[in-house]
Amino acid sequence: MISRSVIIKVYCTIIVVLLFTLTGCKSTPPPAKPINTTPAELSHLPTDALTQGANIIDTQLSLADRHLYLANSGNIKMLSTAQCPIEISAHRGDFRQPESSANAIASALNDNFNSVEIDVMLLKDGTWVNHHDSQTGRATVYYTGERFKLNRMSFKEFANLKLRDKHSNNLLNQRPIAAIEAFKTFAAYRKRNQQLNVEIKSDTNGQKLVELDNMLRKYIGLGGFYYSATNQETLYKLRGINPSVYLGFIQGGHPTSVEKLVADLRKGVKNDAYYLDNQNNLELVGRYGTKRYRSRYKDYTAKSSLSALQKKLGSHAGIHLDIRSFIQHPNVLTHAHQLGMKVYTYSLNGSEYHQSQLVKLSPSKLPDGVIVDATPYNICQRLFNAATPIKQYQAISPMGRYITSLPQDADFDRFDEMRGYQQEGYYLSLNSGLKAIHSVQRIPDINNIPTPLLEHGFPTITDEKIDNDTGETIILRLPTHSQ
């Protein structure tokens, strides 16, 4: 018989083995997840560059030959805007993102804009918020559908607003942000030398302006922001608060631009249900397109007016003009520079019109900066041909060869759309729509190269031509065989 002590030893041994087995299972490390590493060939690209995918190295190097790169977002961006001698400011942030959102600010900074323009105004309770319109309904909507004037809203009510998608007009599950949130977002995403252009929409006292300036100093720091406003008195107060900051006086839109804007909005009423909902607002805007607006319009482009403006705002100041006013007064740039002032341009009639006027000017006649609803690539390429191919890289993939074959005026802002024409040898141009690539190199398909039938003198059949223009008869014409 087996003694009891032996049985106990056997059980103990089994338990020990099981414990070691379980311990071994627990200590076995889980399979390592593959880590996406940036290929050495792409290590020089910005941190948001796409580095994974089929033929990505060849694609990125083909783009880099044009001073461009493909970002993780799918957008084509410039490697740098340093070669574009003009400040490019994102109007209300990235125009592809909802207004008054953190995404609009972050996206513009990631797209290498020199500065980002935002609008700030005061609520009833004294909170500074990032918002353009004096009332809700266009870019932001209250959850009940009720319209509010911003200066009669509390921040609690403001927090219940929803952002509207500017392309579809659908409401989004996003809210507009307070000014302090805008400043924090800018500080988190900005690169060196990028600035925030804070346009002040509210007429207010010095105490609230001190509060605003203190927030900007705290979260962004001196040199990282500047102010603009249509009210000279607001800017004058700010000069006393911040002696070194740049101040931009915004001259009102040219009367012709205002009338054109109103006419375009009224046309939209007939076709767009959203505009029909806002017809009362459009009529309110329309009153500014009358003779009354022209009679109240003030022009500050004369040298004497600029001199008076400089005396009021100090030397670190400038004037921001509607592009029509800038074009009609070509000497304003010279006069401003003589006084140490800058000149920026904007447009009420869209980015395309703005750029169409800028391209007519020689580089020396361009303003110091432009406030636009476009990408830095679009501006730099149209004005300075900044994405000119260096032609130092030989592409090896079909995508790379397509990129290098694209002419100078290719619209890389529409790269995804343009790829649909890759096989046909077409591209989308910046100015003329769909065009053919005349210099495209066709790579022969080795599976379609004809070979001799046999080595007995039979002719090789190549490029047969089918003629079916003679009724129902189909005629095959083969090449003649010469001895």
Short mmCIF file of C-alpha atoms in Angstrom, two decimals:
data_model
loop_
_atom_site.label_atom_id
_atom_site.label_comp_id
_atom_site.label_asym_id
_atom_site.label_seq_id
_atom_site.Cartn_x
_atom_site.Cartn_y
_atom_site.Cartn_z
CA MET A 1 0.00 0.00 0.00
CA ILE A 2 1.09 3.53 -0.68
CA SER A 3 1.75 5.38 2.49
CA ARG A 4 -0.13 8.54 3.32
CA SER A 5 3.08 10.57 3.33
CA VAL A 6 3.85 9.51 -0.25
CA ILE A 7 0.40 10.56 -1.39
CA ILE A 8 0.86 13.97 0.27
CA LYS A 9 4.24 14.41 -1.46
CA VAL A 10 2.69 13.57 -4.85
CA TYR A 11 -0.12 16.10 -4.33
CA CYS A 12 2.39 18.74 -3.26
CA THR A 13 4.49 18.10 -6.34
CA ILE A 14 1.44 18.46 -8.60
CA ILE A 15 0.47 21.73 -6.89
CA VAL A 16 3.99 23.11 -7.24
CA VAL A 17 4.06 22.19 -10.95
CA LEU A 18 0.69 23.85 -11.49
CA LEU A 19 1.83 27.01 -9.69
CA PHE A 20 4.96 27.23 -11.82
CA THR A 21 2.85 26.68 -14.93
CA LEU A 22 0.43 29.43 -13.98
CA THR A 23 3.28 31.74 -13.05
CA GLY A 24 4.89 31.05 -16.39
CA CYS A 25 1.66 31.89 -18.21
CA LYS A 26 1.35 35.18 -16.39
CA SER A 27 4.94 36.16 -16.99
CA THR A 28 4.81 35.43 -20.72
CA PRO A 29 4.85 38.86 -22.36
CA PRO A 30 2.04 39.64 -24.80
CA PRO A 31 3.02 39.78 -28.47
CA ALA A 32 4.57 43.12 -29.27
CA LYS A 33 2.47 45.42 -31.38
CA PRO A 34 4.15 46.63 -34.53
CA ILE A 35 5.50 50.16 -34.14
CA ASN A 36 5.23 52.45 -37.13
CA THR A 37 8.59 54.07 -37.53
CA THR A 38 9.32 56.95 -39.86
CA PRO A 39 11.52 55.87 -42.77
CA ALA A 40 14.90 57.58 -42.71
CA GLU A 41 14.21 59.07 -46.16
CA LEU A 42 11.25 60.99 -44.69
CA SER A 43 12.78 62.05 -41.38
CA HIS A 44 13.19 65.62 -42.63
CA LEU A 45 9.43 66.12 -43.13
CA PRO A 46 7.15 67.88 -40.60
CA THR A 47 5.70 65.82 -37.76
CA ASP A 48 2.24 65.64 -39.35
CA ALA A 49 3.57 64.13 -42.60
CA LEU A 50 2.13 60.79 -43.70
CA THR A 51 4.91 58.19 -43.42
CA GLN A 52 3.09 54.86 -43.87
CA GLY A 53 1.46 53.34 -46.92
CA ALA A 54 2.21 51.92 -50.34
CA ASN A 55 4.90 53.88 -52.21
CA ILE A 56 4.73 56.60 -49.55
CA ILE A 57 8.48 57.31 -49.73
CA ASP A 58 8.35 57.86 -53.48
CA THR A 59 5.17 59.96 -53.18
CA GLN A 60 6.61 62.19 -50.45
CA LEU A 61 9.95 62.66 -52.20
CA SER A 62 8.16 63.53 -55.44
CA LEU A 63 6.13 66.15 -53.56
CA ALA A 64 9.19 67.41 -51.68
CA ASP A 65 10.81 68.11 -55.05
CA ARG A 66 8.04 70.72 -55.39
CA HIS A 67 8.46 71.98 -51.80
CA LEU A 68 5.29 70.13 -50.73
CA TYR A 69 4.32 67.15 -48.57
CA LEU A 70 1.29 64.95 -47.88
CA ALA A 71 -0.09 65.37 -44.36
CA ASN A 72 -1.89 62.75 -42.25
CA SER A 73 -5.08 64.74 -42.86
CA GLY A 74 -4.81 64.00 -46.60
CA ASN A 75 -4.06 67.64 -47.44
CA ILE A 76 -1.04 68.71 -49.46
CA LYS A 77 0.92 71.38 -47.60
CA MET A 78 3.94 73.55 -48.19
CA LEU A 79 7.11 72.54 -46.37
CA SER A 80 7.56 76.21 -45.49
CA THR A 81 6.13 79.60 -46.41
CA ALA A 82 9.48 81.31 -45.82
CA GLN A 83 9.96 81.84 -49.55
CA CYS A 84 6.65 83.73 -49.80
CA PRO A 85 7.46 87.38 -48.93
CA ILE A 86 3.99 88.20 -47.65
CA GLU A 87 2.14 87.47 -44.42
CA ILE A 88 -0.70 85.02 -45.01
CA SER A 89 -3.40 85.24 -42.35
CA ALA A 90 -6.18 82.65 -41.98
CA HIS A 91 -9.49 84.50 -41.90
CA ARG A 92 -11.39 83.19 -38.86
CA GLY A 93 -9.02 80.23 -38.83
CA ASP A 94 -8.93 77.45 -41.42
CA PHE A 95 -11.75 78.18 -43.86
CA ARG A 96 -12.47 74.44 -44.18
CA GLN A 97 -13.36 74.17 -40.48
CA PRO A 98 -16.39 75.57 -38.58
CA GLU A 99 -16.06 79.19 -37.49
CA SER A 100 -15.40 79.91 -33.81
CA SER A 101 -14.05 76.41 -33.21
CA ALA A 102 -10.78 75.18 -31.75
CA ASN A 103 -10.31 73.05 -34.88
CA ALA A 104 -10.30 76.15 -37.08
CA ILE A 105 -7.38 77.59 -35.12
CA ALA A 106 -5.38 74.36 -34.79
CA SER A 107 -5.84 73.41 -38.45
CA ALA A 108 -4.67 76.83 -39.66
CA LEU A 109 -1.55 76.63 -37.52
CA ASN A 110 -0.79 73.14 -38.82
CA ASP A 111 -1.20 74.43 -42.37
CA ASN A 112 1.67 76.90 -41.83
CA PHE A 113 -0.30 80.15 -41.95
CA ASN A 114 1.82 83.03 -40.70
CA SER A 115 -1.05 84.24 -38.54
CA VAL A 116 -4.58 83.28 -37.57
CA GLU A 117 -7.32 85.92 -37.43
CA ILE A 118 -10.15 85.43 -34.93
CA ASP A 119 -12.99 87.67 -33.72
CA VAL A 120 -13.68 88.31 -30.05
CA MET A 121 -16.65 90.01 -28.43
CA LEU A 122 -18.22 90.44 -25.02
CA LEU A 123 -21.26 88.64 -23.62
CA LYS A 124 -23.71 90.27 -21.22
CA ASP A 125 -21.87 88.84 -18.22
CA GLY A 126 -18.53 90.25 -19.41
CA THR A 127 -17.05 87.02 -20.81
CA TRP A 128 -14.86 87.36 -23.90
CA VAL A 129 -15.82 84.79 -26.56
CA ASN A 130 -14.61 83.78 -30.03
CA HIS A 131 -17.53 84.84 -32.26
CA HIS A 132 -17.93 86.99 -35.37
CA ASP A 133 -21.62 87.89 -35.74
CA SER A 134 -23.42 90.18 -33.32
CA GLN A 135 -26.25 87.64 -33.15
CA THR A 136 -26.71 83.89 -33.48
CA GLY A 137 -28.26 82.14 -36.50
CA ARG A 138 -25.61 81.99 -39.20
CA ALA A 139 -22.49 80.23 -37.88
CA THR A 140 -23.96 79.32 -34.48
CA VAL A 141 -27.45 78.23 -33.48
CA TYR A 142 -29.17 78.07 -30.07
CA TYR A 143 -30.58 74.64 -29.28
CA THR A 144 -34.17 75.96 -29.21
CA GLY A 145 -33.77 77.76 -32.53
CA GLU A 146 -34.25 81.10 -30.79
CA ARG A 147 -32.05 83.97 -31.95
CA PHE A 148 -29.91 85.87 -29.49
CA LYS A 149 -27.82 88.99 -29.61
CA LEU A 150 -24.41 88.14 -28.18
CA ASN A 151 -24.36 91.19 -25.88
CA ARG A 152 -27.55 89.88 -24.23
CA MET A 153 -26.32 86.32 -23.66
CA SER A 154 -24.76 84.80 -20.56
CA PHE A 155 -21.91 82.34 -20.91
CA LYS A 156 -24.27 79.56 -19.78
CA GLU A 157 -26.49 80.35 -22.76
CA PHE A 158 -23.47 80.72 -25.05
CA ALA A 159 -22.32 77.22 -24.02
CA ASN A 160 -25.61 75.84 -25.38
CA LEU A 161 -24.90 77.09 -28.92
CA LYS A 162 -24.12 74.61 -31.68
CA LEU A 163 -21.75 75.27 -34.56
CA ARG A 164 -23.03 75.10 -38.12
CA ASP A 165 -21.12 73.40 -40.91
CA LYS A 166 -20.37 76.19 -43.38
CA HIS A 167 -20.63 73.91 -46.42
CA SER A 168 -23.80 71.94 -45.67
CA ASN A 169 -25.34 74.32 -43.07
CA ASN A 170 -26.02 71.27 -40.88
CA LEU A 171 -25.67 71.62 -37.12
CA LEU A 172 -22.62 69.96 -35.57
CA ASN A 173 -22.09 68.40 -32.18
CA GLN A 174 -19.57 71.14 -31.41
CA ARG A 175 -19.89 74.42 -29.58
CA PRO A 176 -18.19 77.78 -30.12
CA ILE A 177 -15.37 78.55 -27.72
CA ALA A 178 -14.60 81.27 -25.23
CA ALA A 179 -11.71 83.62 -25.99
CA ILE A 180 -9.55 82.01 -23.30
CA GLU A 181 -10.05 78.61 -24.99
CA ALA A 182 -9.02 80.12 -28.32
CA PHE A 183 -5.85 81.54 -26.75
CA LYS A 184 -4.96 78.23 -25.11
CA THR A 185 -5.52 76.35 -28.38
CA PHE A 186 -3.32 78.80 -30.25
CA ALA A 187 -0.57 78.48 -27.64
CA ALA A 188 -0.70 74.68 -27.81
CA TYR A 189 -0.39 74.43 -31.61
CA ARG A 190 1.60 77.47 -32.69
CA LYS A 191 5.04 77.23 -34.21
CA ARG A 192 7.73 79.82 -33.81
CA ASN A 193 6.86 83.19 -35.36
CA GLN A 194 3.16 82.34 -35.86
CA GLN A 195 0.90 85.09 -34.47
CA LEU A 196 -2.73 85.49 -33.45
CA ASN A 197 -4.61 88.42 -34.99
CA VAL A 198 -7.32 89.31 -32.46
CA GLU A 199 -10.04 91.41 -34.09
CA ILE A 200 -12.11 93.16 -31.41
CA LYS A 201 -15.80 93.41 -32.33
CA SER A 202 -17.14 94.98 -29.11
CA ASP A 203 -16.89 98.63 -28.13
CA THR A 204 -15.90 98.46 -24.48
CA ASN A 205 -14.06 100.19 -21.66
CA GLY A 206 -10.40 100.08 -20.79
CA GLN A 207 -10.90 97.66 -17.90
CA LYS A 208 -12.24 94.89 -20.16
CA LEU A 209 -9.47 95.56 -22.67
CA VAL A 210 -6.89 95.22 -19.88
CA GLU A 211 -8.47 91.89 -18.97
CA LEU A 212 -8.21 90.76 -22.60
CA ASP A 213 -4.59 91.88 -22.93
CA ASN A 214 -3.63 90.14 -19.68
CA MET A 215 -5.10 86.85 -20.93
CA LEU A 216 -3.13 87.09 -24.16
CA ARG A 217 0.10 87.92 -22.35
CA LYS A 218 -0.43 85.00 -19.96
CA TYR A 219 -1.27 82.27 -22.47
CA ILE A 220 0.55 83.40 -25.63
CA GLY A 221 3.11 85.99 -24.57
CA LEU A 222 4.23 89.32 -26.01
CA GLY A 223 5.15 89.07 -29.66
CA GLY A 224 2.73 86.22 -30.27
CA PHE A 225 -0.39 88.30 -30.88
CA TYR A 226 -1.62 91.61 -32.25
CA TYR A 227 -4.90 93.51 -32.46
CA SER A 228 -7.17 94.80 -35.21
CA ALA A 229 -10.48 96.66 -35.08
CA THR A 230 -12.76 98.93 -37.10
CA ASN A 231 -13.01 101.32 -34.13
CA GLN A 232 -10.02 103.65 -33.77
CA GLU A 233 -10.96 104.50 -30.19
CA THR A 234 -10.67 100.84 -29.19
CA LEU A 235 -7.19 100.70 -30.72
CA TYR A 236 -6.23 103.98 -29.04
CA LYS A 237 -7.15 102.52 -25.63
CA LEU A 238 -5.11 99.41 -26.41
CA ARG A 239 -2.06 101.51 -27.23
CA GLY A 240 -2.14 102.87 -23.70
CA ILE A 241 -2.46 99.34 -22.32
CA ASN A 242 0.18 97.72 -24.53
CA PRO A 243 2.75 100.19 -25.95
CA SER A 244 4.58 97.62 -28.10
CA VAL A 245 1.81 95.56 -29.72
CA TYR A 246 0.93 95.97 -33.43
CA LEU A 247 -2.44 97.65 -34.03
CA GLY A 248 -4.28 97.27 -37.34
CA PHE A 249 -7.06 99.70 -38.19
CA ILE A 250 -9.66 98.04 -40.43
CA GLN A 251 -11.10 100.48 -42.95
CA GLY A 252 -14.68 99.65 -43.91
CA GLY A 253 -15.42 97.68 -47.07
CA HIS A 254 -15.42 99.63 -50.32
CA PRO A 255 -19.02 100.65 -51.21
CA THR A 256 -18.86 98.71 -54.49
CA SER A 257 -17.76 95.59 -52.59
CA VAL A 258 -20.64 95.98 -50.13
CA GLU A 259 -23.18 96.38 -52.94
CA LYS A 260 -21.75 93.32 -54.72
CA LEU A 261 -21.95 91.30 -51.50
CA VAL A 262 -25.57 92.29 -50.93
CA ALA A 263 -26.49 91.47 -54.53
CA ASP A 264 -24.91 88.01 -54.21
CA LEU A 265 -26.74 87.34 -50.95
CA ARG A 266 -30.07 88.34 -52.48
CA LYS A 267 -29.48 85.95 -55.37
CA GLY A 268 -28.90 83.21 -52.82
CA VAL A 269 -32.31 83.83 -51.28
CA LYS A 270 -34.00 82.47 -54.38
CA ASN A 271 -32.17 79.13 -54.33
CA ASP A 272 -31.09 78.29 -50.82
CA ALA A 273 -33.53 77.41 -48.03
CA TYR A 274 -30.99 78.54 -45.45
CA TYR A 275 -30.87 82.01 -46.97
CA LEU A 276 -34.66 82.10 -47.09
CA ASP A 277 -34.66 81.48 -43.33
CA ASN A 278 -32.38 84.49 -42.93
CA GLN A 279 -34.09 86.86 -45.35
CA ASN A 280 -34.72 89.44 -42.65
CA ASN A 281 -31.03 89.51 -41.81
CA LEU A 282 -30.11 89.87 -45.46
CA GLU A 283 -32.42 92.82 -45.86
CA LEU A 284 -30.82 94.37 -42.80
CA VAL A 285 -27.40 93.93 -44.40
CA GLY A 286 -28.80 95.22 -47.67
CA ARG A 287 -29.43 98.66 -46.22
CA TYR A 288 -25.69 99.17 -46.05
CA GLY A 289 -25.49 98.85 -49.83
CA THR A 290 -27.43 102.07 -50.32
CA LYS A 291 -26.34 105.65 -50.92
CA ARG A 292 -26.38 106.08 -47.14
CA TYR A 293 -23.42 103.73 -46.80
CA ARG A 294 -21.52 105.59 -49.51
CA SER A 295 -22.17 108.88 -47.77
CA ARG A 296 -20.82 107.52 -44.48
CA TYR A 297 -17.85 105.68 -45.98
CA LYS A 298 -14.50 107.15 -44.93
CA ASP A 299 -11.29 106.64 -46.84
CA TYR A 300 -7.96 106.79 -44.98
CA THR A 301 -5.58 105.96 -47.83
CA ALA A 302 -4.34 109.55 -48.37
CA LYS A 303 -0.95 110.30 -46.83
CA SER A 304 -2.43 112.96 -44.54
CA SER A 305 -5.01 110.49 -43.20
CA LEU A 306 -2.37 107.82 -42.66
CA SER A 307 -0.18 110.34 -40.84
CA ALA A 308 -3.06 111.27 -38.52
CA LEU A 309 -3.73 107.56 -37.91
CA GLN A 310 -0.09 106.95 -37.05
CA LYS A 311 -0.02 109.84 -34.58
CA LYS A 312 -3.03 108.37 -32.82
CA LEU A 313 -1.98 104.70 -32.77
CA GLY A 314 1.81 104.97 -32.67
CA SER A 315 4.50 103.78 -35.02
CA HIS A 316 3.77 100.05 -34.72
CA ALA A 317 0.47 100.23 -36.59
CA GLY A 318 -1.07 99.68 -39.99
CA ILE A 319 -4.19 99.88 -42.12
CA HIS A 320 -6.23 96.89 -43.31
CA LEU A 321 -8.03 97.60 -46.59
CA ASP A 322 -10.64 96.03 -48.80
CA ILE A 323 -8.75 94.91 -51.91
CA ARG A 324 -10.83 97.29 -54.07
CA SER A 325 -9.64 100.25 -52.01
CA PHE A 326 -6.06 99.02 -52.23
CA ILE A 327 -6.21 98.66 -56.03
CA GLN A 328 -7.89 102.05 -56.50
CA HIS A 329 -5.28 103.81 -54.37
CA PRO A 330 -1.95 102.32 -55.51
CA ASN A 331 0.10 104.94 -53.64
CA VAL A 332 -1.21 103.85 -50.23
CA LEU A 333 1.56 101.26 -49.87
CA THR A 334 4.32 103.82 -50.53
CA HIS A 335 2.77 106.39 -48.19
CA ALA A 336 2.30 103.81 -45.43
CA HIS A 337 5.87 102.54 -45.69
CA GLN A 338 7.22 106.06 -45.55
CA LEU A 339 5.46 106.37 -42.19
CA GLY A 340 6.65 102.95 -41.00
CA MET A 341 3.15 101.47 -41.28
CA LYS A 342 1.99 98.16 -42.76
CA VAL A 343 -0.83 97.52 -45.23
CA TYR A 344 -2.96 94.36 -45.22
CA THR A 345 -5.78 93.49 -47.62
CA TYR A 346 -9.02 91.52 -47.27
CA SER A 347 -12.06 91.02 -49.48
CA LEU A 348 -15.83 91.02 -49.01
CA ASN A 349 -16.29 89.31 -52.36
CA GLY A 350 -14.44 86.05 -51.85
CA SER A 351 -10.92 84.73 -52.00
CA GLU A 352 -10.99 84.17 -55.76
CA TYR A 353 -11.67 87.85 -56.41
CA HIS A 354 -9.07 88.85 -53.85
CA GLN A 355 -6.40 86.72 -55.53
CA SER A 356 -7.44 87.77 -59.04
CA GLN A 357 -6.55 91.33 -58.08
CA LEU A 358 -3.32 90.42 -56.30
CA VAL A 359 -1.91 88.48 -59.28
CA LYS A 360 -2.16 91.63 -61.40
CA LEU A 361 0.38 93.35 -59.17
CA SER A 362 4.15 93.14 -59.38
CA PRO A 363 5.84 91.69 -56.26
CA SER A 364 6.97 95.15 -55.16
CA LYS A 365 3.38 96.43 -55.25
CA LEU A 366 1.89 93.65 -53.11
CA PRO A 367 0.58 94.46 -49.62
CA ASP A 368 2.52 93.39 -46.52
CA GLY A 369 -0.11 90.80 -45.68
CA VAL A 370 -3.36 89.23 -46.87
CA ILE A 371 -6.27 87.94 -44.78
CA VAL A 372 -7.77 85.13 -46.83
CA ASP A 373 -10.08 82.12 -47.01
CA ALA A 374 -7.53 80.04 -48.90
CA THR A 375 -4.48 77.88 -48.18
CA PRO A 376 -0.89 79.15 -47.97
CA TYR A 377 -0.10 76.89 -50.95
CA ASN A 378 -2.79 78.54 -53.06
CA ILE A 379 -1.53 82.05 -52.27
CA CYS A 380 2.18 81.28 -52.55
CA GLN A 381 1.82 79.37 -55.78
CA ARG A 382 -0.33 81.94 -57.54
CA LEU A 383 1.73 84.93 -56.46
CA PHE A 384 5.27 83.53 -56.31
CA ASN A 385 5.29 80.10 -58.03
CA ALA A 386 6.65 78.81 -54.73
CA ALA A 387 6.06 75.13 -55.57
CA THR A 388 8.28 75.13 -58.66
CA PRO A 389 9.81 71.63 -59.16
CA ILE A 390 13.52 71.40 -58.43
CA LYS A 391 13.74 68.33 -60.72
CA GLN A 392 16.37 66.65 -58.58
CA TYR A 393 14.32 63.53 -57.83
CA GLN A 394 13.47 60.73 -60.26
CA ALA A 395 10.14 59.11 -59.34
CA ILE A 396 9.73 55.34 -59.62
CA SER A 397 6.07 54.65 -58.78
CA PRO A 398 3.03 55.53 -60.92
CA MET A 399 1.90 58.07 -58.30
CA GLY A 400 5.35 59.62 -58.06
CA ARG A 401 5.64 59.87 -61.86
CA TYR A 402 2.21 61.49 -62.02
CA ILE A 403 3.21 64.08 -59.40
CA THR A 404 6.45 64.94 -61.20
CA SER A 405 4.65 65.16 -64.55
CA LEU A 406 2.18 67.78 -63.29
CA PRO A 407 2.67 71.27 -64.79
CA GLN A 408 3.46 74.36 -62.76
CA ASP A 409 -0.19 75.44 -62.38
CA ALA A 410 -1.46 72.15 -60.91
CA ASP A 411 -3.90 72.65 -58.02
CA PHE A 412 -2.56 70.49 -55.20
CA ASP A 413 -5.36 71.70 -52.92
CA ARG A 414 -7.54 69.34 -54.99
CA PHE A 415 -5.03 66.49 -55.06
CA ASP A 416 -7.50 63.74 -54.10
CA GLU A 417 -9.87 64.86 -56.85
CA MET A 418 -7.00 65.23 -59.31
CA ARG A 419 -5.87 61.62 -58.74
CA GLY A 420 -9.04 60.48 -60.48
CA TYR A 421 -7.57 61.77 -63.75
CA GLN A 422 -4.18 60.12 -63.29
CA GLN A 423 -4.66 57.35 -65.85
CA GLU A 424 -6.09 59.69 -68.48
CA GLY A 425 -3.17 62.13 -68.30
CA TYR A 426 -5.18 65.12 -67.07
CA TYR A 427 -4.93 67.42 -64.06
CA LEU A 428 -6.76 70.28 -62.34
CA SER A 429 -5.16 73.68 -62.79
CA LEU A 430 -5.31 76.59 -60.37
CA ASN A 431 -6.98 78.88 -62.89
CA SER A 432 -8.38 76.90 -65.82
CA GLY A 433 -10.02 73.76 -64.50
CA LEU A 434 -9.31 70.40 -66.17
CA LYS A 435 -6.33 70.38 -68.53
CA ALA A 436 -4.19 67.77 -70.32
CA ILE A 437 -0.64 66.94 -69.28
CA HIS A 438 1.12 67.28 -72.61
CA SER A 439 4.47 66.11 -71.28
CA VAL A 440 3.19 62.97 -69.57
CA GLN A 441 5.40 59.93 -70.25
CA ARG A 442 3.44 56.80 -71.13
CA ILE A 443 5.04 53.66 -69.66
CA PRO A 444 4.40 50.70 -72.00
CA ASP A 445 2.74 47.61 -70.57
CA ILE A 446 5.10 44.66 -71.16
CA ASN A 447 2.10 42.33 -71.47
CA ASN A 448 0.90 44.21 -74.56
CA ILE A 449 4.19 44.37 -76.47
CA PRO A 450 3.65 42.42 -79.74
CA THR A 451 6.02 39.56 -80.59
CA PRO A 452 6.64 37.81 -83.95
CA LEU A 453 4.26 34.90 -84.62
CA LEU A 454 7.06 32.55 -85.70
CA GLU A 455 10.49 32.86 -87.16
CA HIS A 456 9.23 32.15 -90.69
CA GLY A 457 8.86 35.61 -92.05
CA PHE A 458 5.31 36.17 -90.89
CA PRO A 459 4.60 39.86 -90.38
CA THR A 460 4.11 41.17 -86.87
CA ILE A 461 0.58 42.55 -86.43
CA THR A 462 0.73 45.92 -84.71
CA ASP A 463 -1.71 48.76 -84.09
CA GLU A 464 -4.50 47.47 -86.25
CA LYS A 465 -6.93 50.19 -87.31
CA ILE A 466 -10.64 49.55 -87.32
CA ASP A 467 -12.75 51.59 -89.70
CA ASN A 468 -16.48 51.27 -89.11
CA ASP A 469 -17.52 54.45 -90.87
CA THR A 470 -18.57 52.63 -94.08
CA GLY A 471 -21.99 51.38 -93.11
CA GLU A 472 -22.14 47.95 -91.49
CA THR A 473 -18.90 46.75 -93.04
CA ILE A 474 -15.89 46.59 -90.72
CA ILE A 475 -12.53 46.81 -92.49
CA LEU A 476 -9.27 45.69 -90.88
CA ARG A 477 -6.14 47.29 -92.30
CA LEU A 478 -2.90 45.57 -91.43
CA PRO A 479 0.54 47.14 -91.86
CA THR A 480 2.31 46.09 -95.05
CA HIS A 481 5.34 43.86 -94.66
CA SER A 482 8.45 45.10 -96.38
CA GLN A 483 11.16 42.61 -97.39
#
